[in-house]
Amino acid sequence: MTVIVLSFSRIMLSVASESGPIIFAVVGTAVLVGGSLVSVRRGVSKRLVGGACAVALVALIGVGLASAFSGERQELVDASEYDHYAVHPCGEEAEEYDESASRAVSAKSSVAATVILKDGELYAEMDGFPDPLTSISLQRSSDLTILFRNESVGEHRMILNYGTVVEDLGGGVMRDSKLQACTALIAEGGEQAITVRIPKPSSASPQSPYNIVVSGIEDSSIEVSVP
């Protein structure tokens, strides 16, 4: 059984991802048809059935060995060599998810704060405050929706920084990583919301202040206080 599983797994890892379901369907159909014939025709020679199974097993092992020597399909090879820790989805450069991200927000009734970038200046608006804000207070351990509206030239993304977390990279290697939530790159006139749950108060992270910034805009931020 172990040999069958290993051989079949090597085949699945080497063939194109589109071919996998087809191979599963063909093999499953063959097993179902073979089992049905044996159950219906009880007079079938055991030697014939055993011989057919042996031939199928040898063929499966042979194809599995050939697949193992040929290696995995290219997309799996690329994925294994890719440094996922080098990805910075909240950076200034466009990422894959930016291409299909929605730029419009339909429901705004549950927005905790609206962050606006206008003429290169960043400020926030909240219910109950008539004037633009450069510091806001958010609840802890609650799902919060923050809306970003870009009224400035160019594409920008809003980034919420809310502390750090220690990541275990394996092998005894630890790393401090920023806790961030960000929108996609938004063109002028667009808007997008993020939903985030902040687990700790801002006082717990004195070395990494909580704030909201926008990519590509220097010296402009919104201070975030979390009780």
PDB file of C-alpha atoms in Angstrom:
ATOM      1  CA  MET A   1       0.000   0.000   0.000  1.00  0.00           C
ATOM      2  CA  THR A   2       2.868   2.373   0.832  1.00  0.00           C
ATOM      3  CA  VAL A   3       4.437   1.740  -2.573  1.00  0.00           C
ATOM      4  CA  ILE A   4       1.134   2.491  -4.308  1.00  0.00           C
ATOM      5  CA  VAL A   5       0.640   5.739  -2.391  1.00  0.00           C
ATOM      6  CA  LEU A   6       4.207   6.923  -3.021  1.00  0.00           C
ATOM      7  CA  SER A   7       4.073   6.055  -6.711  1.00  0.00           C
ATOM      8  CA  PHE A   8       0.756   7.789  -7.195  1.00  0.00           C
ATOM      9  CA  SER A   9       1.948  10.865  -5.291  1.00  0.00           C
ATOM     10  CA  ARG A  10       5.040  11.157  -7.516  1.00  0.00           C
ATOM     11  CA  ILE A  11       2.809  11.063 -10.575  1.00  0.00           C
ATOM     12  CA  MET A  12       0.511  13.759  -9.192  1.00  0.00           C
ATOM     13  CA  LEU A  13       3.454  16.036  -8.339  1.00  0.00           C
ATOM     14  CA  SER A  14       4.966  15.764 -11.806  1.00  0.00           C
ATOM     15  CA  VAL A  15       1.930  16.162 -14.068  1.00  0.00           C
ATOM     16  CA  ALA A  16       0.294  19.498 -14.844  1.00  0.00           C
ATOM     17  CA  SER A  17      -2.221  20.672 -12.254  1.00  0.00           C
ATOM     18  CA  GLU A  18      -4.975  20.608 -14.899  1.00  0.00           C
ATOM     19  CA  SER A  19      -4.291  16.911 -15.572  1.00  0.00           C
ATOM     20  CA  GLY A  20      -4.601  15.812 -11.942  1.00  0.00           C
ATOM     21  CA  PRO A  21      -8.423  15.656 -11.796  1.00  0.00           C
ATOM     22  CA  ILE A  22      -8.508  13.809 -15.118  1.00  0.00           C
ATOM     23  CA  ILE A  23      -6.066  11.164 -13.900  1.00  0.00           C
ATOM     24  CA  PHE A  24      -8.032  10.722 -10.679  1.00  0.00           C
ATOM     25  CA  ALA A  25     -11.244  10.300 -12.678  1.00  0.00           C
ATOM     26  CA  VAL A  26      -9.714   7.738 -15.054  1.00  0.00           C
ATOM     27  CA  VAL A  27      -8.129   5.670 -12.282  1.00  0.00           C
ATOM     28  CA  GLY A  28     -11.273   5.827 -10.167  1.00  0.00           C
ATOM     29  CA  THR A  29     -13.416   4.741 -13.100  1.00  0.00           C
ATOM     30  CA  ALA A  30     -11.062   1.850 -13.892  1.00  0.00           C
ATOM     31  CA  VAL A  31     -11.143   0.626 -10.283  1.00  0.00           C
ATOM     32  CA  LEU A  32     -14.934   0.942 -10.147  1.00  0.00           C
ATOM     33  CA  VAL A  33     -15.456  -0.907 -13.433  1.00  0.00           C
ATOM     34  CA  GLY A  34     -12.989  -3.638 -12.493  1.00  0.00           C
ATOM     35  CA  GLY A  35     -14.578  -4.152  -9.095  1.00  0.00           C
ATOM     36  CA  SER A  36     -18.063  -4.243 -10.627  1.00  0.00           C
ATOM     37  CA  LEU A  37     -17.059  -6.877 -13.190  1.00  0.00           C
ATOM     38  CA  VAL A  38     -15.496  -9.082 -10.528  1.00  0.00           C
ATOM     39  CA  SER A  39     -18.578  -8.811  -8.300  1.00  0.00           C
ATOM     40  CA  VAL A  40     -20.994  -9.556 -11.162  1.00  0.00           C
ATOM     41  CA  ARG A  41     -19.023 -12.349 -12.772  1.00  0.00           C
ATOM     42  CA  ARG A  42     -18.117 -14.456  -9.781  1.00  0.00           C
ATOM     43  CA  GLY A  43     -16.696 -17.166 -12.020  1.00  0.00           C
ATOM     44  CA  VAL A  44     -13.755 -15.036 -13.060  1.00  0.00           C
ATOM     45  CA  SER A  45     -10.457 -16.810 -12.507  1.00  0.00           C
ATOM     46  CA  LYS A  46      -8.573 -15.647  -9.433  1.00  0.00           C
ATOM     47  CA  ARG A  47      -5.370 -16.086 -11.391  1.00  0.00           C
ATOM     48  CA  LEU A  48      -6.644 -13.704 -14.066  1.00  0.00           C
ATOM     49  CA  VAL A  49      -7.657 -11.100 -11.501  1.00  0.00           C
ATOM     50  CA  GLY A  50      -4.336 -11.435  -9.678  1.00  0.00           C
ATOM     51  CA  GLY A  51      -2.413 -11.134 -12.922  1.00  0.00           C
ATOM     52  CA  ALA A  52      -4.288  -7.994 -13.938  1.00  0.00           C
ATOM     53  CA  CYS A  53      -3.655  -6.419 -10.532  1.00  0.00           C
ATOM     54  CA  ALA A  54       0.033  -7.324 -10.727  1.00  0.00           C
ATOM     55  CA  VAL A  55       0.372  -5.751 -14.166  1.00  0.00           C
ATOM     56  CA  ALA A  56      -1.395  -2.589 -12.980  1.00  0.00           C
ATOM     57  CA  LEU A  57       0.842  -2.415  -9.894  1.00  0.00           C
ATOM     58  CA  VAL A  58       4.031  -2.823 -11.933  1.00  0.00           C
ATOM     59  CA  ALA A  59       2.852  -0.152 -14.379  1.00  0.00           C
ATOM     60  CA  LEU A  60       2.007   2.230 -11.539  1.00  0.00           C
ATOM     61  CA  ILE A  61       5.395   1.713  -9.872  1.00  0.00           C
ATOM     62  CA  GLY A  62       7.197   2.186 -13.185  1.00  0.00           C
ATOM     63  CA  VAL A  63       5.415   5.426 -13.970  1.00  0.00           C
ATOM     64  CA  GLY A  64       5.929   6.589 -10.392  1.00  0.00           C
ATOM     65  CA  LEU A  65       9.681   5.963 -10.588  1.00  0.00           C
ATOM     66  CA  ALA A  66       9.899   7.755 -13.919  1.00  0.00           C
ATOM     67  CA  SER A  67       7.995  10.701 -12.466  1.00  0.00           C
ATOM     68  CA  ALA A  68      10.270  10.796  -9.424  1.00  0.00           C
ATOM     69  CA  PHE A  69      13.375  10.970 -11.618  1.00  0.00           C
ATOM     70  CA  SER A  70      11.866  13.638 -13.874  1.00  0.00           C
ATOM     71  CA  GLY A  71      11.132  15.835 -10.849  1.00  0.00           C
ATOM     72  CA  GLU A  72       8.172  17.943  -9.773  1.00  0.00           C
ATOM     73  CA  ARG A  73       6.348  20.270 -12.122  1.00  0.00           C
ATOM     74  CA  GLN A  74       7.932  23.679 -12.566  1.00  0.00           C
ATOM     75  CA  GLU A  75       5.405  25.653 -10.516  1.00  0.00           C
ATOM     76  CA  LEU A  76       6.151  23.505  -7.447  1.00  0.00           C
ATOM     77  CA  VAL A  77       9.893  23.920  -7.979  1.00  0.00           C
ATOM     78  CA  ASP A  78       9.462  27.686  -8.178  1.00  0.00           C
ATOM     79  CA  ALA A  79       7.286  27.698  -5.038  1.00  0.00           C
ATOM     80  CA  SER A  80       9.863  25.745  -3.025  1.00  0.00           C
ATOM     81  CA  GLU A  81      12.612  28.203  -4.001  1.00  0.00           C
ATOM     82  CA  TYR A  82      10.510  31.293  -3.339  1.00  0.00           C
ATOM     83  CA  ASP A  83      11.345  33.336  -0.258  1.00  0.00           C
ATOM     84  CA  HIS A  84       7.901  34.006   1.184  1.00  0.00           C
ATOM     85  CA  TYR A  85       9.391  36.041   4.018  1.00  0.00           C
ATOM     86  CA  ALA A  86      10.714  38.515   1.436  1.00  0.00           C
ATOM     87  CA  VAL A  87       7.166  39.446   0.432  1.00  0.00           C
ATOM     88  CA  HIS A  88       6.041  42.853   1.663  1.00  0.00           C
ATOM     89  CA  PRO A  89       2.351  43.183   0.719  1.00  0.00           C
ATOM     90  CA  CYS A  90       2.127  46.578   2.420  1.00  0.00           C
ATOM     91  CA  GLY A  91       4.987  48.159   0.496  1.00  0.00           C
ATOM     92  CA  GLU A  92       4.926  50.838  -2.183  1.00  0.00           C
ATOM     93  CA  GLU A  93       5.341  48.390  -5.065  1.00  0.00           C
ATOM     94  CA  ALA A  94       2.318  46.743  -6.667  1.00  0.00           C
ATOM     95  CA  GLU A  95       1.666  43.137  -5.650  1.00  0.00           C
ATOM     96  CA  GLU A  96      -0.404  40.420  -7.332  1.00  0.00           C
ATOM     97  CA  TYR A  97      -3.480  41.047  -5.204  1.00  0.00           C
ATOM     98  CA  ASP A  98      -3.465  44.721  -6.239  1.00  0.00           C
ATOM     99  CA  GLU A  99      -4.436  43.741  -9.785  1.00  0.00           C
ATOM    100  CA  SER A 100      -7.900  42.391  -8.935  1.00  0.00           C
ATOM    101  CA  ALA A 101      -8.709  44.369  -5.790  1.00  0.00           C
ATOM    102  CA  SER A 102     -12.000  46.246  -5.632  1.00  0.00           C
ATOM    103  CA  ARG A 103     -11.600  50.019  -5.476  1.00  0.00           C
ATOM    104  CA  ALA A 104     -15.149  50.803  -4.390  1.00  0.00           C
ATOM    105  CA  VAL A 105     -16.917  50.309  -1.052  1.00  0.00           C
ATOM    106  CA  SER A 106     -20.679  49.949  -0.955  1.00  0.00           C
ATOM    107  CA  ALA A 107     -21.483  49.764   2.778  1.00  0.00           C
ATOM    108  CA  LYS A 108     -20.100  52.523   5.013  1.00  0.00           C
ATOM    109  CA  SER A 109     -22.473  52.390   7.998  1.00  0.00           C
ATOM    110  CA  SER A 110     -20.107  50.332  10.193  1.00  0.00           C
ATOM    111  CA  VAL A 111     -16.912  52.255   9.416  1.00  0.00           C
ATOM    112  CA  ALA A 112     -14.928  53.107  12.563  1.00  0.00           C
ATOM    113  CA  ALA A 113     -12.902  55.813  10.826  1.00  0.00           C
ATOM    114  CA  THR A 114     -12.429  57.245   7.351  1.00  0.00           C
ATOM    115  CA  VAL A 115      -8.847  58.050   6.386  1.00  0.00           C
ATOM    116  CA  ILE A 116      -8.465  60.608   3.599  1.00  0.00           C
ATOM    117  CA  LEU A 117      -5.401  61.521   1.573  1.00  0.00           C
ATOM    118  CA  LYS A 118      -5.954  64.911  -0.054  1.00  0.00           C
ATOM    119  CA  ASP A 119      -3.313  67.061  -1.731  1.00  0.00           C
ATOM    120  CA  GLY A 120      -0.593  65.039  -0.022  1.00  0.00           C
ATOM    121  CA  GLU A 121      -2.053  65.545   3.466  1.00  0.00           C
ATOM    122  CA  LEU A 122      -3.376  62.677   5.563  1.00  0.00           C
ATOM    123  CA  TYR A 123      -6.218  63.039   8.047  1.00  0.00           C
ATOM    124  CA  ALA A 124      -9.129  61.071   9.482  1.00  0.00           C
ATOM    125  CA  GLU A 125     -12.828  61.626   9.977  1.00  0.00           C
ATOM    126  CA  MET A 126     -14.944  59.984  12.674  1.00  0.00           C
ATOM    127  CA  ASP A 127     -18.572  60.293  13.717  1.00  0.00           C
ATOM    128  CA  GLY A 128     -18.996  62.905  16.425  1.00  0.00           C
ATOM    129  CA  PHE A 129     -15.911  64.895  15.424  1.00  0.00           C
ATOM    130  CA  PRO A 130     -16.609  67.841  13.087  1.00  0.00           C
ATOM    131  CA  ASP A 131     -12.952  68.628  12.322  1.00  0.00           C
ATOM    132  CA  PRO A 132     -10.246  66.582  10.561  1.00  0.00           C
ATOM    133  CA  LEU A 133      -8.226  64.410  12.949  1.00  0.00           C
ATOM    134  CA  THR A 134      -4.526  63.579  13.058  1.00  0.00           C
ATOM    135  CA  SER A 135      -4.993  61.131  15.937  1.00  0.00           C
ATOM    136  CA  ILE A 136      -7.790  58.635  16.534  1.00  0.00           C
ATOM    137  CA  SER A 137      -8.818  56.122  19.192  1.00  0.00           C
ATOM    138  CA  LEU A 138      -9.878  52.588  18.253  1.00  0.00           C
ATOM    139  CA  GLN A 139     -11.376  49.764  20.281  1.00  0.00           C
ATOM    140  CA  ARG A 140      -9.341  46.716  21.196  1.00  0.00           C
ATOM    141  CA  SER A 141     -10.319  43.096  20.397  1.00  0.00           C
ATOM    142  CA  SER A 142     -13.163  44.146  18.106  1.00  0.00           C
ATOM    143  CA  ASP A 143     -13.547  43.842  14.351  1.00  0.00           C
ATOM    144  CA  LEU A 144     -12.924  47.363  13.060  1.00  0.00           C
ATOM    145  CA  THR A 145     -13.455  48.651   9.541  1.00  0.00           C
ATOM    146  CA  ILE A 146     -11.311  51.563   8.404  1.00  0.00           C
ATOM    147  CA  LEU A 147     -12.079  53.212   5.080  1.00  0.00           C
ATOM    148  CA  PHE A 148      -9.350  54.770   2.952  1.00  0.00           C
ATOM    149  CA  ARG A 149     -10.229  57.397   0.349  1.00  0.00           C
ATOM    150  CA  ASN A 150      -7.566  58.634  -2.050  1.00  0.00           C
ATOM    151  CA  GLU A 151      -8.180  62.204  -3.198  1.00  0.00           C
ATOM    152  CA  SER A 152      -4.567  62.785  -4.174  1.00  0.00           C
ATOM    153  CA  VAL A 153      -2.723  62.216  -7.457  1.00  0.00           C
ATOM    154  CA  GLY A 154      -1.216  58.762  -7.990  1.00  0.00           C
ATOM    155  CA  GLU A 155      -1.783  55.322  -6.512  1.00  0.00           C
ATOM    156  CA  HIS A 156      -1.418  54.912  -2.760  1.00  0.00           C
ATOM    157  CA  ARG A 157      -2.178  52.309  -0.122  1.00  0.00           C
ATOM    158  CA  MET A 158      -3.178  52.911   3.470  1.00  0.00           C
ATOM    159  CA  ILE A 159      -1.171  50.989   6.072  1.00  0.00           C
ATOM    160  CA  LEU A 160      -2.213  50.444   9.684  1.00  0.00           C
ATOM    161  CA  ASN A 161       0.713  49.581  11.967  1.00  0.00           C
ATOM    162  CA  TYR A 162      -0.353  48.019  15.255  1.00  0.00           C
ATOM    163  CA  GLY A 163       2.693  46.609  16.992  1.00  0.00           C
ATOM    164  CA  THR A 164       4.957  43.623  16.469  1.00  0.00           C
ATOM    165  CA  VAL A 165       4.829  39.868  16.880  1.00  0.00           C
ATOM    166  CA  VAL A 166       7.612  37.303  17.344  1.00  0.00           C
ATOM    167  CA  GLU A 167       7.638  34.746  14.513  1.00  0.00           C
ATOM    168  CA  ASP A 168       9.171  31.290  14.829  1.00  0.00           C
ATOM    169  CA  LEU A 169      10.946  30.621  11.514  1.00  0.00           C
ATOM    170  CA  GLY A 170      12.052  27.153  12.607  1.00  0.00           C
ATOM    171  CA  GLY A 171      15.448  25.847  13.588  1.00  0.00           C
ATOM    172  CA  GLY A 172      15.508  28.063  16.650  1.00  0.00           C
ATOM    173  CA  VAL A 173      15.369  31.215  14.517  1.00  0.00           C
ATOM    174  CA  MET A 174      13.037  33.924  15.809  1.00  0.00           C
ATOM    175  CA  ARG A 175      12.133  37.223  14.207  1.00  0.00           C
ATOM    176  CA  ASP A 176      10.204  40.333  15.208  1.00  0.00           C
ATOM    177  CA  SER A 177       7.685  41.211  12.505  1.00  0.00           C
ATOM    178  CA  LYS A 178       5.399  44.196  12.192  1.00  0.00           C
ATOM    179  CA  LEU A 179       1.673  43.708  12.580  1.00  0.00           C
ATOM    180  CA  GLN A 180       0.163  45.517   9.616  1.00  0.00           C
ATOM    181  CA  ALA A 181      -3.091  45.725   7.720  1.00  0.00           C
ATOM    182  CA  CYS A 182      -3.270  47.526   4.409  1.00  0.00           C
ATOM    183  CA  THR A 183      -5.423  48.254   1.412  1.00  0.00           C
ATOM    184  CA  ALA A 184      -4.484  47.609  -2.180  1.00  0.00           C
ATOM    185  CA  LEU A 185      -2.986  50.422  -4.223  1.00  0.00           C
ATOM    186  CA  ILE A 186      -5.821  52.894  -4.788  1.00  0.00           C
ATOM    187  CA  ALA A 187      -5.862  55.399  -7.645  1.00  0.00           C
ATOM    188  CA  GLU A 188      -7.123  58.959  -7.285  1.00  0.00           C
ATOM    189  CA  GLY A 189     -10.868  59.000  -6.632  1.00  0.00           C
ATOM    190  CA  GLY A 190     -10.950  55.412  -5.351  1.00  0.00           C
ATOM    191  CA  GLU A 191     -11.614  54.017  -1.911  1.00  0.00           C
ATOM    192  CA  GLN A 192     -11.198  50.712  -0.113  1.00  0.00           C
ATOM    193  CA  ALA A 193     -11.728  49.423   3.414  1.00  0.00           C
ATOM    194  CA  ILE A 194      -9.786  47.089   5.669  1.00  0.00           C
ATOM    195  CA  THR A 195     -11.158  45.109   8.597  1.00  0.00           C
ATOM    196  CA  VAL A 196      -8.792  44.415  11.463  1.00  0.00           C
ATOM    197  CA  ARG A 197      -8.882  43.180  15.061  1.00  0.00           C
ATOM    198  CA  ILE A 198      -6.230  44.790  17.269  1.00  0.00           C
ATOM    199  CA  PRO A 199      -5.359  42.371  20.106  1.00  0.00           C
ATOM    200  CA  LYS A 200      -3.242  44.569  22.382  1.00  0.00           C
ATOM    201  CA  PRO A 201      -3.374  48.152  23.659  1.00  0.00           C
ATOM    202  CA  SER A 202      -1.029  50.656  22.081  1.00  0.00           C
ATOM    203  CA  SER A 203       0.768  51.075  25.417  1.00  0.00           C
ATOM    204  CA  ALA A 204       2.042  47.493  25.073  1.00  0.00           C
ATOM    205  CA  SER A 205       4.198  48.475  22.106  1.00  0.00           C
ATOM    206  CA  PRO A 206       6.211  51.582  23.024  1.00  0.00           C
ATOM    207  CA  GLN A 207       8.997  50.711  20.577  1.00  0.00           C
ATOM    208  CA  SER A 208       6.597  50.351  17.645  1.00  0.00           C
ATOM    209  CA  PRO A 209       3.901  53.057  17.853  1.00  0.00           C
ATOM    210  CA  TYR A 210       0.457  52.416  16.440  1.00  0.00           C
ATOM    211  CA  ASN A 211      -0.249  54.659  13.468  1.00  0.00           C
ATOM    212  CA  ILE A 212      -1.742  54.950  10.012  1.00  0.00           C
ATOM    213  CA  VAL A 213       0.476  55.930   7.103  1.00  0.00           C
ATOM    214  CA  VAL A 214       0.145  55.997   3.324  1.00  0.00           C
ATOM    215  CA  SER A 215       2.716  54.587   0.934  1.00  0.00           C
ATOM    216  CA  GLY A 216       4.684  57.207  -0.944  1.00  0.00           C
ATOM    217  CA  ILE A 217       3.836  59.995   1.514  1.00  0.00           C
ATOM    218  CA  GLU A 218       6.587  61.040   3.904  1.00  0.00           C
ATOM    219  CA  ASP A 219       6.167  62.878   7.217  1.00  0.00           C
ATOM    220  CA  SER A 220       2.408  62.413   7.325  1.00  0.00           C
ATOM    221  CA  SER A 221       0.714  59.950   9.653  1.00  0.00           C
ATOM    222  CA  ILE A 222      -2.252  59.499  11.952  1.00  0.00           C
ATOM    223  CA  GLU A 223      -1.555  58.471  15.527  1.00  0.00           C
ATOM    224  CA  VAL A 224      -3.666  55.536  16.716  1.00  0.00           C
ATOM    225  CA  SER A 225      -4.501  55.032  20.376  1.00  0.00           C
ATOM    226  CA  VAL A 226      -5.941  51.714  21.562  1.00  0.00           C
ATOM    227  CA  PRO A 227      -6.964  51.652  25.254  1.00  0.00           C
TER     228      PRO A 227
END
